[in-house]
XYZ file of C-alpha atoms in Angstrom:
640
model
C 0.000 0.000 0.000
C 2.602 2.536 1.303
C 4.719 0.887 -2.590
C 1.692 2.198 -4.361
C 1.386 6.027 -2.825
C 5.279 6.331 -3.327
C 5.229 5.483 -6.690
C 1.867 7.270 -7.716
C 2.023 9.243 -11.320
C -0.259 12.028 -11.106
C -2.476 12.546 -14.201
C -0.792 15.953 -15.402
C 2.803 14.561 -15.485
C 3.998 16.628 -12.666
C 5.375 13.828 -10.688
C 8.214 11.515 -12.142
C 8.061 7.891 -10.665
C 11.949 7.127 -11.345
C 11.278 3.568 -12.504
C 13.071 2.142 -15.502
C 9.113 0.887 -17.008
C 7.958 4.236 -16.733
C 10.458 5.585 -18.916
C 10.153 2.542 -21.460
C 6.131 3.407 -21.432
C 6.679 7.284 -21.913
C 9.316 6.578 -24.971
C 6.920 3.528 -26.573
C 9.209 1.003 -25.446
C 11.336 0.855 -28.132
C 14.385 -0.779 -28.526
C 16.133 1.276 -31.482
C 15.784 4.902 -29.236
C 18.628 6.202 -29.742
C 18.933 5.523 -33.548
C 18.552 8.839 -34.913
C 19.642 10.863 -31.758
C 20.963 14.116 -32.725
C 22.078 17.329 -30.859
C 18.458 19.403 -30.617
C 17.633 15.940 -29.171
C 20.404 16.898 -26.802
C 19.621 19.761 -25.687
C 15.530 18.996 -25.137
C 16.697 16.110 -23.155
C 18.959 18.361 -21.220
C 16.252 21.086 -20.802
C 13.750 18.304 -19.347
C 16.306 17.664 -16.619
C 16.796 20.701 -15.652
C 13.030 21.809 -15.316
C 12.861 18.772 -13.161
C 15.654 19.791 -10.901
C 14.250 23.277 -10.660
C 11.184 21.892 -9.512
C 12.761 19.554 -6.970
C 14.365 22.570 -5.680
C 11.061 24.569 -5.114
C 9.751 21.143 -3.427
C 12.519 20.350 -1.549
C 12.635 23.263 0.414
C 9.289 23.175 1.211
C 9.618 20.385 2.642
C 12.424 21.027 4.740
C 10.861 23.979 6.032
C 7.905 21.137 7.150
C 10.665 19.050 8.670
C 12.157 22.247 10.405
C 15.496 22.793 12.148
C 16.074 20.626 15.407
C 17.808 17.381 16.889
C 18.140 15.826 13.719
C 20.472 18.683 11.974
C 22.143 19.182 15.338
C 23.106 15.596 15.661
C 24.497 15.636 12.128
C 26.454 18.718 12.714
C 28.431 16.976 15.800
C 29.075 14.196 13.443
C 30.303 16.178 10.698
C 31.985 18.295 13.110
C 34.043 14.983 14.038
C 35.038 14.529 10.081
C 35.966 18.511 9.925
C 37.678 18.242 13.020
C 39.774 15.510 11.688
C 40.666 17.809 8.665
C 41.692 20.468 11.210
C 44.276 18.125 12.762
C 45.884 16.941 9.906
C 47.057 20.286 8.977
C 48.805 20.428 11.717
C 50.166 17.279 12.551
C 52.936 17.455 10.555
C 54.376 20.727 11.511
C 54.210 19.482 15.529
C 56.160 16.303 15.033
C 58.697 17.604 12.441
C 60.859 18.875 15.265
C 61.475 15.537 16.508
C 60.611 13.389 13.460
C 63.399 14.970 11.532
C 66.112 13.995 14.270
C 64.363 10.229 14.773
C 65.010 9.758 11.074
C 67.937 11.891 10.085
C 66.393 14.077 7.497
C 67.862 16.348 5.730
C 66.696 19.903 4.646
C 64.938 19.011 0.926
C 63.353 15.942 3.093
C 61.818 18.382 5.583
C 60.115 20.822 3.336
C 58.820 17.583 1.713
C 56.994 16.087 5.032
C 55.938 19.219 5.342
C 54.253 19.717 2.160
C 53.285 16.201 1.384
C 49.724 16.134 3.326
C 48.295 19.343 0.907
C 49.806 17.135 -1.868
C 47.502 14.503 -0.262
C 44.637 17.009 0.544
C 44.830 18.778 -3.296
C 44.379 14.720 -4.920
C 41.766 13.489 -2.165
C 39.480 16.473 -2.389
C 39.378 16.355 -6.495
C 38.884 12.613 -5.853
C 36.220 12.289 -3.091
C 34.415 15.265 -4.340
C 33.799 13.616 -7.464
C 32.411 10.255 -5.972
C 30.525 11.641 -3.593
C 28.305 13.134 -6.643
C 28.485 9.388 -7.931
C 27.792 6.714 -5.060
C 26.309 9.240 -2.464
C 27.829 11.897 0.184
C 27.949 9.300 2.842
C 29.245 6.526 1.658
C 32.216 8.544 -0.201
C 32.937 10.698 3.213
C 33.403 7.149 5.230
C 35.540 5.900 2.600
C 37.723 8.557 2.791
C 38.160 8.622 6.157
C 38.426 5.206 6.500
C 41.540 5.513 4.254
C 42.955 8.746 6.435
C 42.305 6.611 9.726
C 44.702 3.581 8.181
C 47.222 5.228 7.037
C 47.362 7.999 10.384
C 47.416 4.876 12.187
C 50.413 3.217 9.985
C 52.828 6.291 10.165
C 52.583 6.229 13.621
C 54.581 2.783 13.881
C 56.358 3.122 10.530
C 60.455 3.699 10.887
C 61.764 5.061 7.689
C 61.241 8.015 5.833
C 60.319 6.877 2.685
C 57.386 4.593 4.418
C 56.059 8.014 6.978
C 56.184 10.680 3.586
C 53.658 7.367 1.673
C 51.675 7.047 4.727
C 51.156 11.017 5.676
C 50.611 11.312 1.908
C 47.512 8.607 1.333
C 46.661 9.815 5.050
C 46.131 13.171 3.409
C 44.348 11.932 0.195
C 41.578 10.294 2.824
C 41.431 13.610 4.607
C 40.613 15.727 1.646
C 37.556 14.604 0.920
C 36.029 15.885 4.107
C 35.751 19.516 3.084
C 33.562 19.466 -0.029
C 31.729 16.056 1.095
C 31.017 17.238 4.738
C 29.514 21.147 3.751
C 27.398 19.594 0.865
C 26.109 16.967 3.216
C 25.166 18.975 5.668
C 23.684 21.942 2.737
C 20.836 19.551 1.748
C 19.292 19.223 5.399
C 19.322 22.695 5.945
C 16.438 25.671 4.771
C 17.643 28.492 2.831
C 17.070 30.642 5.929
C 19.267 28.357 8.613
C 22.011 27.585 5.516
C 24.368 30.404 5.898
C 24.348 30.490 9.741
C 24.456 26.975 10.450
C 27.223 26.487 7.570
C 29.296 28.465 9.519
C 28.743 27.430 13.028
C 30.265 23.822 11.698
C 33.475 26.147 10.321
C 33.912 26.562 14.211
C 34.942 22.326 14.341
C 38.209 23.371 12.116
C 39.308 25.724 14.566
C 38.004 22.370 17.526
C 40.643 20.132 15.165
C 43.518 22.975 15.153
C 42.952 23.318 19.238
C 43.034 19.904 19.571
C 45.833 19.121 18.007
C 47.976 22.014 19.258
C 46.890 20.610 22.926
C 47.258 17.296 22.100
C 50.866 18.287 21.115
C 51.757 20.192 23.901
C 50.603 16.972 26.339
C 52.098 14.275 24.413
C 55.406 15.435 22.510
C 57.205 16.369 25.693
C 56.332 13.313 28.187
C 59.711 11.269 26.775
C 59.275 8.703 29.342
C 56.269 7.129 27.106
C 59.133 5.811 24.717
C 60.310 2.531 24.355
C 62.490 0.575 21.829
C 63.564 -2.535 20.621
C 67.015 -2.188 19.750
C 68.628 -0.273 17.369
C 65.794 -1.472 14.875
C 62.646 0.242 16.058
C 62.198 2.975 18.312
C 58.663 4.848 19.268
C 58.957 8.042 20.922
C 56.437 9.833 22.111
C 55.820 12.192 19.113
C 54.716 8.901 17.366
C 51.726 8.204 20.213
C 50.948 12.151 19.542
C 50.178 10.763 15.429
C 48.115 7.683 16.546
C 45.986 10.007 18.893
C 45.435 12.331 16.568
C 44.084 10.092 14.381
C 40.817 9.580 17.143
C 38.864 12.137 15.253
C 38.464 10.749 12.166
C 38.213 7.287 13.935
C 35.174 9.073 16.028
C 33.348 10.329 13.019
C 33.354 6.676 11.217
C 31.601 5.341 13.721
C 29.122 8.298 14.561
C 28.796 8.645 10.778
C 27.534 5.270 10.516
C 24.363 5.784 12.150
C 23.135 8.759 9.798
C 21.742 8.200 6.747
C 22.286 9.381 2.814
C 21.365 12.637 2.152
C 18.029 12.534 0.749
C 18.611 15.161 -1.989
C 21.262 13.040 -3.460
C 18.740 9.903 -4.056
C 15.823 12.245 -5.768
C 18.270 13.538 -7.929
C 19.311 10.135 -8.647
C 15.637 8.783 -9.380
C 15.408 7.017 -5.793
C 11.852 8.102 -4.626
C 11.587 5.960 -1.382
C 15.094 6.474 -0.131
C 15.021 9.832 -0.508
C 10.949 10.389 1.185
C 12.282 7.802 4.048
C 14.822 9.830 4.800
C 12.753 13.076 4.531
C 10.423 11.354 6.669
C 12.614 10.569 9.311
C 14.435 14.031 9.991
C 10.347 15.672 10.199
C 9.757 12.733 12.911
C 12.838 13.326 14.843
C 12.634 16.771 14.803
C 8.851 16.907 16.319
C 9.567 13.935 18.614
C 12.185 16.545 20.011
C 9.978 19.264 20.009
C 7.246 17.651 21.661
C 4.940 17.405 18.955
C 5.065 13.284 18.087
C 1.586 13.533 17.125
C 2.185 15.981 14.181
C 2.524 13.443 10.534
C 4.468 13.961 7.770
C 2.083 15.260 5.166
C 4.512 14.679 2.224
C 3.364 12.051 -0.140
C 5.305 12.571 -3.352
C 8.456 14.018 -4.017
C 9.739 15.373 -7.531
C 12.714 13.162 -8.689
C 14.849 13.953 -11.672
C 15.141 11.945 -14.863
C 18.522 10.343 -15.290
C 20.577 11.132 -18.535
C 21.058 7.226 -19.380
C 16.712 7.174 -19.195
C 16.248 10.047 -21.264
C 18.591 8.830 -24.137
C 18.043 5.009 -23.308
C 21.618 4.186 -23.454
C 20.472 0.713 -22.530
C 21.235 -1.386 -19.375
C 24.530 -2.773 -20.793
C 26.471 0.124 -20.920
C 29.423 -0.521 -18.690
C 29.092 2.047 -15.942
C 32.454 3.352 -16.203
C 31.287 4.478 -19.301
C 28.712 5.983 -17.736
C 30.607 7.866 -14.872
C 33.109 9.066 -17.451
C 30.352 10.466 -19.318
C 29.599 12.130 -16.546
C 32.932 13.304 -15.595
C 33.404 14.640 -19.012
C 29.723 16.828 -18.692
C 31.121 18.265 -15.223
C 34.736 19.169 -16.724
C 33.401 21.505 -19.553
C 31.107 23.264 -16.860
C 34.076 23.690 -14.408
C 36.419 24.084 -16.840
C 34.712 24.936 -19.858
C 34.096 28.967 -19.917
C 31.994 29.333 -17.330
C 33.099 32.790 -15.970
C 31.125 32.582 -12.784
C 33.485 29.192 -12.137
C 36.618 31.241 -13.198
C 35.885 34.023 -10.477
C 35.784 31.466 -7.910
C 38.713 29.224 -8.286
C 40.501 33.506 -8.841
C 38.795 34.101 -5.340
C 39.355 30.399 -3.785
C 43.586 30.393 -5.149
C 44.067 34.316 -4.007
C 42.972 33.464 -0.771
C 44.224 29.990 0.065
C 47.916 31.660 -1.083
C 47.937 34.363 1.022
C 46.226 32.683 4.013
C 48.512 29.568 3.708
C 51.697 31.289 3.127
C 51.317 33.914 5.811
C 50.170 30.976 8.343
C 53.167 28.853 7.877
C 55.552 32.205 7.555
C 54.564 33.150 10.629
C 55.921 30.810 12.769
C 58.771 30.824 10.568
C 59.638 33.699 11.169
C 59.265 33.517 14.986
C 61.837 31.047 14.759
C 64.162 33.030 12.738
C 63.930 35.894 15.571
C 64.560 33.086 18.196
C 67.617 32.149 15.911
C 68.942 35.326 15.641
C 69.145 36.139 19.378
C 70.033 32.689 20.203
C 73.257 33.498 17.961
C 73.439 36.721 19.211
C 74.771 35.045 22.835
C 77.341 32.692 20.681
C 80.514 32.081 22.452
C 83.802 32.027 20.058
C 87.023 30.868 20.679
C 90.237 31.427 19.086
C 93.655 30.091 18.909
C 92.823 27.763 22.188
C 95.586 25.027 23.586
C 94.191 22.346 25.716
C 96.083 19.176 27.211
C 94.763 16.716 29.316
C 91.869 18.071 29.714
C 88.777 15.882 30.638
C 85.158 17.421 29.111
C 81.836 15.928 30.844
C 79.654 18.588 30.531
C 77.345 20.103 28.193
C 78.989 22.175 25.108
C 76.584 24.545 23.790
C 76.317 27.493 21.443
C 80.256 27.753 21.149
C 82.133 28.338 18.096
C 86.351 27.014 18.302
C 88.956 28.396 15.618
C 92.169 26.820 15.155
C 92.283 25.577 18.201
C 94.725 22.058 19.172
C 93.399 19.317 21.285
C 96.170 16.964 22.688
C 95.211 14.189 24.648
C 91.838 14.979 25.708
C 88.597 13.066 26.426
C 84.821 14.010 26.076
C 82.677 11.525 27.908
C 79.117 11.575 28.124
C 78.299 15.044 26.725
C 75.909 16.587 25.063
C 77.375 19.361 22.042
C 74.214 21.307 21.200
C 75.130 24.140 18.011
C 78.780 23.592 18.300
C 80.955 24.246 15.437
C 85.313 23.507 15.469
C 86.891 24.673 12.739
C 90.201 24.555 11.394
C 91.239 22.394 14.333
C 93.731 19.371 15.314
C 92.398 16.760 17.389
C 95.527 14.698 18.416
C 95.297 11.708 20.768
C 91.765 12.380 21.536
C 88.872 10.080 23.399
C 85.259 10.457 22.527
C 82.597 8.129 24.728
C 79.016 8.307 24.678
C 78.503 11.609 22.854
C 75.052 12.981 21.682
C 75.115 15.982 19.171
C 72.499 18.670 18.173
C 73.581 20.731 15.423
C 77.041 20.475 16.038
C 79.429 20.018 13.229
C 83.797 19.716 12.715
C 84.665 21.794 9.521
C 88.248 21.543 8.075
C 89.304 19.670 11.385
C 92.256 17.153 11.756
C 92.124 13.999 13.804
C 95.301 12.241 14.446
C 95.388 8.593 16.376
C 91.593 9.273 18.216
C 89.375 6.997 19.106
C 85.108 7.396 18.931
C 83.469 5.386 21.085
C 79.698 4.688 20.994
C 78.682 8.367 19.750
C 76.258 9.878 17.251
C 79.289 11.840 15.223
C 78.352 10.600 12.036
C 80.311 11.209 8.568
C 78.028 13.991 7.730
C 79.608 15.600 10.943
C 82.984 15.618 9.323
C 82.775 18.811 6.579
C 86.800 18.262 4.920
C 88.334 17.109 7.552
C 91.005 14.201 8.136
C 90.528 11.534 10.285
C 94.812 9.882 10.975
C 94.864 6.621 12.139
C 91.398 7.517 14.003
C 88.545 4.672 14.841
C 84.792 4.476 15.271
C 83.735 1.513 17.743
C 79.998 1.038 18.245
C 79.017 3.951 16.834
C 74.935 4.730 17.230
C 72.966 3.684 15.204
C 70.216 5.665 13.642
C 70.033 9.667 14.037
C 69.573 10.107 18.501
C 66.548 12.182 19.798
C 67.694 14.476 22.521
C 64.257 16.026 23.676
C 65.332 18.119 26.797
C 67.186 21.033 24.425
C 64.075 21.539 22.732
C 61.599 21.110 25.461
C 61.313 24.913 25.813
C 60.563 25.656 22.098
C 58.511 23.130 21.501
C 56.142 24.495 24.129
C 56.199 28.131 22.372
C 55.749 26.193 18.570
C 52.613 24.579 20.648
C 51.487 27.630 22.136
C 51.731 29.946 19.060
C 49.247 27.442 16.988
C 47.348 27.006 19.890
C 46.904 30.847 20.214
C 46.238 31.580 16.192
C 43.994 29.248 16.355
C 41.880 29.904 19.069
C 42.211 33.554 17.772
C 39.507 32.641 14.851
C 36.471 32.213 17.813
C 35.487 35.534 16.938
C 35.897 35.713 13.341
C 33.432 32.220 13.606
C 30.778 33.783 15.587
C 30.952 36.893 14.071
C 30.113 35.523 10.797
C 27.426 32.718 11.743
C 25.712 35.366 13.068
C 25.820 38.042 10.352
C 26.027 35.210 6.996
C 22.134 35.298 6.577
C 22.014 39.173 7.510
C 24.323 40.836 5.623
C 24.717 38.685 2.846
C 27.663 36.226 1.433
C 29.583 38.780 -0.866
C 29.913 41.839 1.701
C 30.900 38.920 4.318
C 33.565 37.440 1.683
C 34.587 40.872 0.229
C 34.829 42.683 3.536
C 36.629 40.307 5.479
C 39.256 40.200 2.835
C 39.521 44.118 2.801
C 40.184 43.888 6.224
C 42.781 40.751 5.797
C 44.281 42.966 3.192
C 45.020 46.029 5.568
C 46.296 43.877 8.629
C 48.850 42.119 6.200
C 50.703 45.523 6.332
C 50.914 46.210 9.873
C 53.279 42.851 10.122
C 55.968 45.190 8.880
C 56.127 46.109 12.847
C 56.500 42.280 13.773
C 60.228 42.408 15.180
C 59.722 40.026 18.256
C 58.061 36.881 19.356
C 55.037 38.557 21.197
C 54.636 40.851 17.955
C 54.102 38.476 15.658
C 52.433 36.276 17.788
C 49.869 39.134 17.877
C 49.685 39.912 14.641
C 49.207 35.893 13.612
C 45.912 36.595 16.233
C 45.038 39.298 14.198
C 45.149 37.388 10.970
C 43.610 34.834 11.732
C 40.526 36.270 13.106
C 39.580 38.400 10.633
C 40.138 36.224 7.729
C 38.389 33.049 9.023
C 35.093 34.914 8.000
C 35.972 35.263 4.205
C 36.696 31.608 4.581
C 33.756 30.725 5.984
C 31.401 32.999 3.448
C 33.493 31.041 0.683
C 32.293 27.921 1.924
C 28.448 29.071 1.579
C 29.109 30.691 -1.494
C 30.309 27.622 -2.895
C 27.521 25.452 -1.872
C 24.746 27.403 -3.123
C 25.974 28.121 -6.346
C 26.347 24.724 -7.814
C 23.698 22.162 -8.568
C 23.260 18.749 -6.073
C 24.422 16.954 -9.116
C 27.461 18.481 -9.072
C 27.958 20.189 -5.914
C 30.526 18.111 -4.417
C 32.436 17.803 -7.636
C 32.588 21.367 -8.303
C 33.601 22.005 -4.624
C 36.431 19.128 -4.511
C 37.999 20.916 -7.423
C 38.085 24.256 -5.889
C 39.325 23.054 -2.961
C 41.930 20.981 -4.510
C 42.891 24.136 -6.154
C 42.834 25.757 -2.632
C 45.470 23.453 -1.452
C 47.571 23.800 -4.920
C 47.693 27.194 -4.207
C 48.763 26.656 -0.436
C 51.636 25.153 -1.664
C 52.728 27.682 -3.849
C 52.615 30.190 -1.265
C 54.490 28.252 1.480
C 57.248 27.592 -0.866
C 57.217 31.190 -2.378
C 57.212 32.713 1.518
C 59.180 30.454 3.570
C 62.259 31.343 0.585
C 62.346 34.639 2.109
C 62.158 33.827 5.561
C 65.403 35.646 7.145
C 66.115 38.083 3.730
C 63.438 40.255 3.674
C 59.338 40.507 4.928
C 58.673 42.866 2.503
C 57.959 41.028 -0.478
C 55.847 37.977 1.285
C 53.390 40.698 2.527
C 53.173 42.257 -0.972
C 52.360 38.836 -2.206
C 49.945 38.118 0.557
C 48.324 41.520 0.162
C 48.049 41.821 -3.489
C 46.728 38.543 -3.215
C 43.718 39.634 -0.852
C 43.152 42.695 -2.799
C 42.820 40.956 -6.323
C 40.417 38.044 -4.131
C 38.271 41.034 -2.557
C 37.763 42.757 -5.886
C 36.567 39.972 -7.720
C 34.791 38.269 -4.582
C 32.300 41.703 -5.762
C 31.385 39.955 -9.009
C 30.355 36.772 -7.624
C 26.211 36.450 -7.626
C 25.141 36.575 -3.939
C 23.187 33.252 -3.434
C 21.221 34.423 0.280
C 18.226 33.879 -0.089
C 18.037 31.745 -2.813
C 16.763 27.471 -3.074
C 19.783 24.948 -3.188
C 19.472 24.029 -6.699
C-alpha cells in the first residue's frame, strides 16, 4: 500500500516515478531509441532535466521547512563536526612532530620541506577525488571511505620507521582527509532551509578551529612526556611524538563510527531517481525533529516528491552500458562546466587560489619567522674561541652554542656530553677520546684527527665537513640519528602555544560571521573580510619580536576566518546537487595547490626580507576582494 502512494504518477505529469518501465512506457518502449539521436535531441533532453531539478528545488525546500530545524540537523552537525575536526588536525600534525621526526630519522633539509608539504599534496588529490564520488555513489558513503583511508594510514605512520614509508603514509593519510571539506559542507547543505544555511554552515566552520585546538593541545601533552618511549634495539624505536600521530588520528576514527548511524542525504537519491530512499529519509528528519519538540503527534504530510530523470533514461543508453562508461560520461559533462568557460566558475577558483595563497603562506611564515627571531638572538649570545691550547683536559659537561677556531686538542677526552650548536673549525684533534657523545647541530669543519678513538657516539660522517681523520677509529658507533628532547623542550612548548593561540584567535571571526552570513549577505561577508585581511597584512611590517608576531598571527587569523567561511556558503549554493561536491572538490583541490605555492614562495624569504611575502599576501587579498564583488550573492536563494 505505502509501494503504491510512493510510486503514484499524477495525471498531469507533474510527478516523475523514477522507474526504468515508466520511462520505457513514456518513450513507446522501443528498442532502437537512440537511432537517430541528434544534438536538438540533446539539448531537449537536457532542458527536461533541468526543469525537473528546478522543480525539486522549489519542493525540496518546502519540505524542509515542514521538517524544520532541530535534533536531527544538530546531531548531524556533531558528526560532521568529528570529520571537519579531523581535517583540522591533519594540517597540523605534521608541523608538531617535524621537530622531533626529523632527528628520529635523520632528514635532511629538501626531506623536511617535503613532510611538510606532502599532506596538501595529499589534501589537493583526495578532495578532487572524493568530491567527485561523492556526486556518484552518495555523500555518505564517499565521506566514510575517505576517512576510513585517512584513519589507516594515520594509524600506519605512527609505527612506521623510515622516511620513505612516513612521507607514503602522511601522503595517502592526506588523500583520505581531503575529501572531508567538499563532502562534509554539501552533506550537511541539503538538510538545511535556505534561511538556517548560511548560519548553520558556519557554526560547523567553528569544528576546524576544535581540530587545530586539539591538536595544538594534544601536542603540547604528548610530545614532551619522553618517558612514554620505548624501543627494541637499534631497529625500532617509538617516541612519544609517534603516540601524539596515533591520537590524533581519534577524530576521524570518532566520526566513522558516529557517521555510521546517519543516513544518505536525501537530496542526493531524488536527484538520482530514488523516490523511497530519498521520502524515508525526509520522513525521518520531520519525525525526529517533532519527537524533540514535543509534537510526536504531528505526521508527515509529504506524499510525493519530484525526482529527476537520469541522462542514461532520457537517451536510453540501454542497461549494458558498462558504468564506467557511464561515470566518465559524466565526468566529461562536469569538466566543460568547471572548466569549460563558465566565468562565474573562473571568479571562484581567482577568489578560492588568491585566498588559500595568502592565508597559507602567511600561516606557515609566521611561525617561521618567529623562529628566525629566536635564531637570531640565540646566535646573538654565541661564544667564540680562538687560537685555544688544551692538554689533558677531561670534558663531561654540556657544550653549547660555542664556536672554536684553530684551536689544538692533545690528549683529551669528552665523555658523556651533550654538544648542542657547536661548530670547530680549522682544528687538530691529536690523541683524543670520545665516549658516549650525543650531538644537536654540532658540526667539525676543516678539522684534523690524528690517532683518536670514537666510542659509541652519534658523530656521524656527515659531521665531518673536509676534515682528516689519521689513524682515528669508530667503535659502536649509534645507530640511527639520537633524539635528545630536553634542548628543545622549551621551544617546543612556544611552537605549541603559538598554533594554539592563532587558532583559538579565529572564535570571533566564527561567531561573528554565523551570526551576520544570513544578515548581511555572502559577498559583503567574503569581500569585507578580505579588505580587512588585506590592511592587517601591512601592519606585520612592525612584527620584530616573538610577542609581535604572535599578535599579529591573532590578528590574521581572526579576521580572515570569516571570508573563509562565506566562501564555503558561497560555494555550496551556487552549484547544482548533481554536481555540488564535484565542483567544490575541485576548488578546494585548487585551494590546497595554491597553499603550496605560497608556502614555498614565503618560507624562501624567511630571514632576507618581509617585505615582499606581505606584498604577495596583500596583493593577493586585494585581487580576491575585488573579484569576490562579481560573484552572484546566493542568500536567499533554493539549493538548486
Amino acid at each position: 500500500m505505502k509501494n503504491d502512494r510512493f510510486k503514484e504518477n499524477h495525471a498531469d505529469g507533474g510527478y516523475y516515478r523514477g522507474d526504468s518501465q515508466a520511462a520505457n512506457d513514456d518513450e513507446g518502449g522501443h528498442s532502437d531509441s537512440t537511432e537517430g539521436h541528434d544534438e536538438d535531441d540533446e539539448i531537449y533532453e537536457g532542458d527536461l532535466r533541468r526543469k525537473d531539478q528546478e522543480e525539486l528545488a522549489q519542493q525540496y525546500e518546502t519540505i524542509l521547512q515542514e521538517c524544520g530545524h532541530g535534533k536531527f540537523q544538530w546531531t548531524l552537525y556533531f558528526v560532521l563536526g568529528l570529520a571537519l575536526m579531523a581535517d583540522g588536525v591533519e594540517i597540523f600534525v605534521v608541523g608538531f612532530v617535524l621537530p622531533s621526526a626529523e632527528k628520529d630519522m635523520c632528514l635532511s633539509e629538501p626531506n623536511k620541506s617535503m613532510l611538510g608539504l606532502i599532506v596538501y599534496f595529499g589534501m589537493m588529490v583526495g578532495a578532487f577525488l572524493w568530491g567527485a564520488l561523492a556526486d556518484r555513489i552518495g555523500r555518505r558513503q564517499s565521506l566514510l571511505i575517505s576517512l576510513s583511508i585517512n584513519s589507516i594510514f594515520s594509524f600506519f605512520s605512527s609505527f612506521v620507521q623510515g622516511y620513505s614509508t612516513f612521507l607514503f603514509c602522511r601522503l595517502l593519510s592526506g588523500v583520505g582527509i581531503g575529501g572531508s571539506i567538499p563532502i562534509v559542507f554539501s552533506y550537511y547543505s541539503e538538510f538545511l532551509s535556505q534561511e538556517k544555511r548560511g548560519e548553520h554552515l558556519s557554526w560547523l566552520c567553528m569544528f576546524w578551529m576544535i581540530g587545530g585546538i586539539y591538536a595544538s593541545a594534544m601536542a603540547w601533552a604528548i610530545i614532551p612526556h619522553y618517558g612514554w618511549s620505548f624501543q627494541m634495539g637499534s631497529a625500532y624505536q617509538f617516541h612519544s611524538w609517534r603516540v601524539f600521530v596515533l591520537v590524533c588520528a581519534f577524530p576521524s576514527v570518532a566520526a566513522i563510527a558516529a557517521l555510521s548511524a546517519m543516513p544518505e542525504s536525501p537530496r542526493f537519491y531524488l536527484e538520482n531517481g530514488k523516490h523511497d530512499e530519498g521520502w524515508m529519509i525526509l520522513k525521518q528528519v520531520h519525525d525526529t525533529n517533532m519527537r524533540a519538540k514535543g509534537h510526536p503527534e504531528k505526521v508527515f504530510s509529504v506524499t510525493t516528491i519530484k525526482t529527476v530523470k537520469q541522462m542514461d533514461e532520457l537517451t536510453d543508453i540501454g542497461t549494458d552500458t558498462p558504468m564506467w562508461q557511464r561515470y566518465r560520461m559524466k565526468i566529461i559533462s562536469l569538466s566543460q562546466q568547471v572548466s569549460g568557460g563558465d566565468l562565474m566558475t573562473f571568479m571562484l577558483m581567482a577568489v578560492w587560489f588568491t585566498m588559500s595563497f595568502s592565508y597559507y603562506g602567511l600561516t606557515v611564515w609566521f611561525p617561521d619567522m618567529i623562529k628566525y627571531i629566536q635564531k637570531q638572538e640565540y646566535d646573538s649570545r654565541t661564544k667564540t674561541f680562538t687560537k685555544e691550547r688544551v692538554e689533558h683536559v677531561t670534558f663531561n659537561f654540556t657544550l653549547e652554542n660555542q664556536v672554536h677556531l684553530e684551536g689544538h686538542y692533545f690528549n683529551d677526552k669528552f665523555l658523556n656530553l651533550k654538544m648542542k650548536s657547536m661548530v670547530f673549525e680549522d682544528s687538530v684533534f691529536e690523541e683524543c677520546y670520545f665516549e658516549d657523545i650525543t650531538s644537536i647541530h654540532t658540526i667539525f669543519r676543516n678539522c684534523t684527527f690524528v690517532a683518536s678513538l670514537f666510542y659509541n657516539t652519534d658523530l656521524f660522517k656527515y659531521r665531518f665537513v673536509n676534515c682528516k681523520l689519521l689513524n682515528s677509529t669508530f667503535l659502536h658507533n649509534k645507530e640511527g640519528c639520537m633524539l635528545d628532547f630536553s634542548d628543545d623542550f622549551n621551544n617546543a612548548y612556544m611552537i605549541y602555544f603559538v598554533n594554539f593561540l592563532g587558532t583559538l584567535a579565529v572564535l570571533p571571526g566564527n561567531i561573528v560571521s554565523a551570526l551576520l552570513m544570513d544578515k548581511i549577505g555572502r559577498l559583503r561577508m567574503l569581500a569585507g573580510s578580505s579588505v580587512i585581511s588585506c590592511v592587517s597584512c601591512f601592519f606585520l611590517m612592525f612584527g620584530n619580536s616573538e610577542s609581535g608576531m604572535i599578535a599579529l598571527l591573532c590578528l590574521f587569523g581572526g579576521i580572515s576566518i570569516a571570508s573563509w567561511n562565506a566562501l564555503d556558503v558561497i560555494t555550496v549554493e551556487l552549484y547544482p546537487s548533481d554536481k555540488r561536491t564535484t565542483a567544490f572538490g575541485f576548488l578546494n583541490a585548487l585551494c590546497k595547490l595554491a597553499a603550496v605555492l605560497g608556502i614555498s614562495i614565503f618560507q624562501s624569504f624567511v630571514g632576507i626580507t618581509k617585505a615582499v611575502p606581505i606584498i604577495f599576501a596583500a596583493g593577493a587579498l586585494a585581487a580576491g576582494s575585488f573579484l569576490a564583488t562579481k560573484l552572484p550573492e546566493t542568500r536567499g536563494q533554493v539549493l538548486q
